[in-house]
């Protein structure tokens, strides 16, 4: 890429809806757009132990895990927040709000009092939501700002966007007190963010707690966002003339004494105070409408709580019942009910515990990042900038929900999309998230349609049958999938496959602008018009094969199965023929249409797909050769894949010439690292956390040279667009969560075939790892893997013998951090040497392969390195 002027960069930004990932709206036409090598060698399993990992002398029994806490991912110093327990009666009475903070939090000392950031790229986004209302906290200064506010639907207005930001200020004698130091954090395993503000020229402090009420008994209050404000005087002198101001950033559509109304298309929001007389401040100069309390005083050490309510309705529905419900129930009751609801949700799914609290917090945060962006009707929406439900953006979350034990959420995504497509009489790249879905769907003739056009010609539609294949694999609900057979075949048979087996880019793949930039091409390079896509081919061949297997199981039409077999075989054959680069020993990411010449440089995202999609089995020689070749060329010292032009090019101050990435890039590679046991494993594992935001969420576009920073140069306080590019991504977050699961414990399941796979690791030479609620056909199991005095102990515990509910095979592959062992026992019975296999890898732990029938409630595998 050549250097461009600032105007070019601005032009790129203003056309971003056409460039990045989830770009574009819904057309009128129903089918329209809307490391080094690690070659294996066999170990003989005999002889004394001489591995490179020392066994723990204290092991053998279950580990007292809290004695082995360690730090892999460095967290900020929490001491300045813990001081609140001494400095505030409010927090002293509720110490859990501080003591139970997530380790993903921020402490900002401002360069100048009252400063405003140039963009939100360095700030974490803390999501709040309950399926009806949504927003982000912490996205601007002051950090109590609420942004990207929507409700009671998860669909921004196409013309007016989101509701405006709102910020809380402290004033004294009518003068704003400028923030000088701030904190933002989240109550662990909840979507309840808190902030703390210290100001200049005054000892006063202001804290906030913001949440969307959730709970089994939630009624009208679920239409609200509640923000508790705590004003404190920690000094030894009385402070008088204090006012609290709530500032909005776009024109009100209606207002009155003590409230502000805004409308966004079909949505209506009312901002008001609870139990307080707030004065309305009309728009003046550059300031839009605001609310302000009457002046008050605080004595030494005194604190005062105020409550703001944001209530959301459709414009035809009356406002008021939500605020009344909050007043009736009480903010504190709702706060703790919301905490309990979120913790119960986390507890029912798979929970991984490592010795590093920050890793544990991150995995739970990724789960919640996905859940909080799912509307009550099931639609799964990227709530930063975009909204709507997208085909490709639903695939990662569907996979994550299934592997983490949330089948209801996974089905809800796909049920909503299917229902909306049925109402619409066709799929789209994205569909609105507020389509009324009738109990009885309208009949749709899915077959014998015209070929897809625009963004549906390739890539996107293939995610729909892939998601249903995963749903069948993990839930066994094949009849439900079979009922959608014509719909699923329609998504495949209407894509374009040329006589040479070539497939189009959709033009909406998330990785396109990153790939173009990193290869030195124009960022807006039109892949969909100028190149053929190996990614589309990987997707199609995999989906067609899985649908053919399903069709055989459920007696689908012989013609359909034959067509799927033929198309899958043809696309696979042509993909191997055209995209495999013999000289480079890897796949090409695309082929130039005009010359049919393959691009020889690798792609960070595309070259990891054969493993991530299971396009090829992991023991296929091409899989390892492909990743080894890519790693030889673009593996960086921090353990991730990254093309870098190093041309010094910048986009509005962001060093894109150093390399930009999708939010999935580190996680895609970690998935490959886990599957192939590559030697970069601890580095790549750490990189997934390194490229998350300070709040522990993942952006749409990241910067290789600036971990934690998003490529997000535009932020809109009126919230018409939200920000560019998007933050707090549910698609990227799901891919990261699943990759971490795959790396740490390797849990996979197939309820139809009756097996689960487990391949636990002990990163950074840790002594143990644990997991709870590994689900198989609805039955929970727990896993522990630990070093022992003799070697290693792997234990799987269930409520009853898993064979009673159809789990007949445990396919185990623990990594043993030693080259040899003396014996292996299962529930105390020593296995013969022919019953297990050891494989050695260069610069990586050895793998022990064995298969066990779980005829008892507890299966214990002991791996002896010495007698």
Short mmCIF file of C-alpha atoms in Angstrom, two decimals, residues 128-297:
data_model
loop_
_atom_site.label_atom_id
_atom_site.label_comp_id
_atom_site.label_asym_id
_atom_site.label_seq_id
_atom_site.Cartn_x
_atom_site.Cartn_y
_atom_site.Cartn_z
CA UNK A 128 -24.86 -3.93 29.84
CA UNK A 129 -28.01 -5.63 28.62
CA UNK A 130 -30.77 -8.12 29.30
CA UNK A 131 -32.11 -9.02 25.85
CA UNK A 132 -34.48 -6.03 25.77
CA UNK A 133 -32.17 -3.06 26.39
CA UNK A 134 -28.48 -2.57 25.70
CA UNK A 135 -25.58 -0.17 26.14
CA UNK A 136 -21.85 0.18 26.81
CA UNK A 137 -20.20 1.87 29.79
CA UNK A 138 -16.72 3.35 29.86
CA UNK A 139 -16.34 4.25 26.19
CA UNK A 140 -15.40 7.94 26.70
CA UNK A 141 -14.40 10.38 29.41
CA UNK A 142 -15.82 10.50 31.96
CA UNK A 143 -15.81 6.72 32.17
CA UNK A 144 -19.37 6.60 33.52
CA UNK A 145 -20.53 7.49 29.98
CA UNK A 146 -23.22 5.18 28.58
CA UNK A 147 -22.96 4.67 24.81
CA UNK A 148 -24.58 2.68 22.01
CA UNK A 149 -27.88 2.70 23.88
CA UNK A 150 -30.79 0.74 22.38
CA UNK A 151 -34.12 -0.74 23.39
CA UNK A 152 -36.60 -2.32 23.37
CA UNK A 153 -35.25 -3.89 20.15
CA UNK A 154 -31.71 -4.75 19.09
CA UNK A 155 -31.93 -2.95 15.77
CA UNK A 156 -30.59 0.57 15.39
CA UNK A 157 -32.63 2.96 13.31
CA UNK A 158 -31.17 3.04 9.78
CA UNK A 159 -31.33 6.84 9.65
CA UNK A 160 -30.87 7.96 13.24
CA UNK A 161 -28.80 5.16 14.77
CA UNK A 162 -28.59 4.67 18.52
CA UNK A 163 -29.74 6.89 21.38
CA UNK A 164 -27.18 9.50 22.35
CA UNK A 165 -24.43 9.05 24.91
CA UNK A 166 -25.11 10.27 28.43
CA UNK A 167 -22.45 11.23 31.00
CA UNK A 168 -22.59 12.13 34.68
CA UNK A 169 -20.63 15.19 35.87
CA UNK A 170 -20.01 16.72 39.25
CA UNK A 171 -20.51 20.48 39.57
CA UNK A 172 -19.91 22.93 42.34
CA UNK A 173 -21.47 26.37 42.42
CA UNK A 174 -22.54 25.81 38.80
CA UNK A 175 -19.02 25.00 37.59
CA UNK A 176 -18.09 21.58 36.20
CA UNK A 177 -15.46 19.75 38.24
CA UNK A 178 -13.00 18.19 35.85
CA UNK A 179 -12.09 14.53 36.16
CA UNK A 180 -8.45 13.91 36.96
CA UNK A 181 -8.38 10.20 37.81
CA UNK A 182 -10.86 7.45 36.94
CA UNK A 183 -11.41 3.74 37.32
CA UNK A 184 -13.69 1.36 35.41
CA UNK A 185 -14.31 -2.23 36.46
CA UNK A 186 -16.89 -4.97 36.39
CA UNK A 187 -18.38 -7.16 39.07
CA UNK A 188 -17.02 -10.63 38.29
CA UNK A 189 -19.31 -12.92 36.27
CA UNK A 190 -21.92 -10.22 35.85
CA UNK A 191 -22.65 -7.53 33.30
CA UNK A 192 -22.58 -4.84 35.96
CA UNK A 193 -19.84 -2.25 35.39
CA UNK A 194 -18.77 0.30 37.99
CA UNK A 195 -16.79 3.52 37.74
CA UNK A 196 -15.03 5.84 40.12
CA UNK A 197 -14.11 9.48 39.43
CA UNK A 198 -11.83 11.87 41.30
CA UNK A 199 -11.97 15.52 40.28
CA UNK A 200 -9.63 18.49 40.34
CA UNK A 201 -10.07 21.47 42.68
CA UNK A 202 -12.28 19.48 45.02
CA UNK A 203 -12.05 16.44 47.33
CA UNK A 204 -15.39 15.13 46.02
CA UNK A 205 -15.64 11.76 44.29
CA UNK A 206 -18.37 10.20 42.18
CA UNK A 207 -19.04 6.48 41.68
CA UNK A 208 -21.54 4.76 39.40
CA UNK A 209 -23.06 1.28 39.10
CA UNK A 210 -24.89 0.62 35.84
CA UNK A 211 -27.00 -2.41 34.96
CA UNK A 212 -29.93 -3.71 32.98
CA UNK A 213 -32.23 -5.54 35.42
CA UNK A 214 -32.31 -9.27 34.80
CA UNK A 215 -33.80 -12.07 36.82
CA UNK A 216 -36.35 -14.83 36.73
CA UNK A 217 -38.99 -12.44 38.09
CA UNK A 218 -38.13 -9.52 35.79
CA UNK A 219 -41.17 -7.66 34.59
CA UNK A 220 -41.50 -4.10 33.37
CA UNK A 221 -38.12 -3.22 34.85
CA UNK A 222 -36.42 -5.16 32.04
CA UNK A 223 -37.29 -2.19 29.81
CA UNK A 224 -34.84 -0.06 31.80
CA UNK A 225 -31.16 0.66 32.32
CA UNK A 226 -30.49 1.72 35.90
CA UNK A 227 -27.52 3.86 36.90
CA UNK A 228 -26.81 4.31 40.61
CA UNK A 229 -24.74 7.42 41.39
CA UNK A 230 -22.83 7.68 44.65
CA UNK A 231 -21.38 11.10 45.54
CA UNK A 232 -18.80 11.10 48.32
CA UNK A 233 -17.06 13.67 50.45
CA UNK A 234 -13.96 11.93 51.84
CA UNK A 235 -12.61 15.17 53.30
CA UNK A 236 -12.87 16.42 56.87
CA UNK A 237 -14.76 19.54 55.84
CA UNK A 238 -18.30 20.13 54.67
CA UNK A 239 -18.67 20.56 50.89
CA UNK A 240 -21.57 22.77 49.80
CA UNK A 241 -23.08 23.89 46.49
CA UNK A 242 -22.81 20.41 44.93
CA UNK A 243 -24.89 19.50 41.90
CA UNK A 244 -24.90 16.39 39.71
CA UNK A 245 -25.43 16.88 35.98
CA UNK A 246 -26.46 14.27 33.42
CA UNK A 247 -25.41 15.44 29.97
CA UNK A 248 -26.80 14.11 26.68
CA UNK A 249 -25.26 14.66 23.25
CA UNK A 250 -28.05 14.99 20.72
CA UNK A 251 -31.23 17.00 20.51
CA UNK A 252 -34.15 15.81 22.60
CA UNK A 253 -37.42 14.99 20.88
CA UNK A 254 -39.40 15.91 23.95
CA UNK A 255 -38.63 16.90 27.49
CA UNK A 256 -40.15 18.31 30.63
CA UNK A 257 -39.36 18.98 34.25
CA UNK A 258 -37.05 16.22 35.36
CA UNK A 259 -36.86 14.14 32.19
CA UNK A 260 -35.49 14.00 28.65
CA UNK A 261 -37.12 12.12 25.78
CA UNK A 262 -35.37 10.90 22.65
CA UNK A 263 -36.81 9.02 19.68
CA UNK A 264 -34.93 6.87 17.19
CA UNK A 265 -37.31 5.70 14.49
CA UNK A 266 -39.71 3.24 16.14
CA UNK A 267 -37.92 3.45 19.52
CA UNK A 268 -38.53 5.87 22.37
CA UNK A 269 -36.32 6.52 25.46
CA UNK A 270 -37.06 8.52 28.58
CA UNK A 271 -34.22 9.54 30.91
CA UNK A 272 -35.30 10.58 34.39
CA UNK A 273 -34.23 10.55 38.01
CA UNK A 274 -35.80 8.33 40.62
CA UNK A 275 -37.17 9.99 43.73
CA UNK A 276 -35.36 13.25 43.07
CA UNK A 277 -36.38 16.58 41.64
CA UNK A 278 -34.09 17.03 38.66
CA UNK A 279 -34.14 20.30 36.73
CA UNK A 280 -34.18 20.21 32.95
CA UNK A 281 -31.42 22.29 31.39
CA UNK A 282 -32.36 23.23 27.83
CA UNK A 283 -29.84 23.03 25.02
CA UNK A 284 -27.45 25.94 25.12
CA UNK A 285 -24.49 26.67 22.86
CA UNK A 286 -22.68 23.41 22.17
CA UNK A 287 -24.42 21.61 25.03
CA UNK A 288 -27.54 19.57 24.40
CA UNK A 289 -30.25 18.98 27.00
CA UNK A 290 -29.15 17.92 30.45
CA UNK A 291 -30.62 17.13 33.87
CA UNK A 292 -29.28 18.67 37.08
CA UNK A 293 -30.04 18.10 40.75
CA UNK A 294 -30.76 20.97 43.10
CA UNK A 295 -27.67 22.05 45.07
CA UNK A 296 -26.86 19.99 48.14
CA UNK A 297 -24.18 19.70 50.79
#
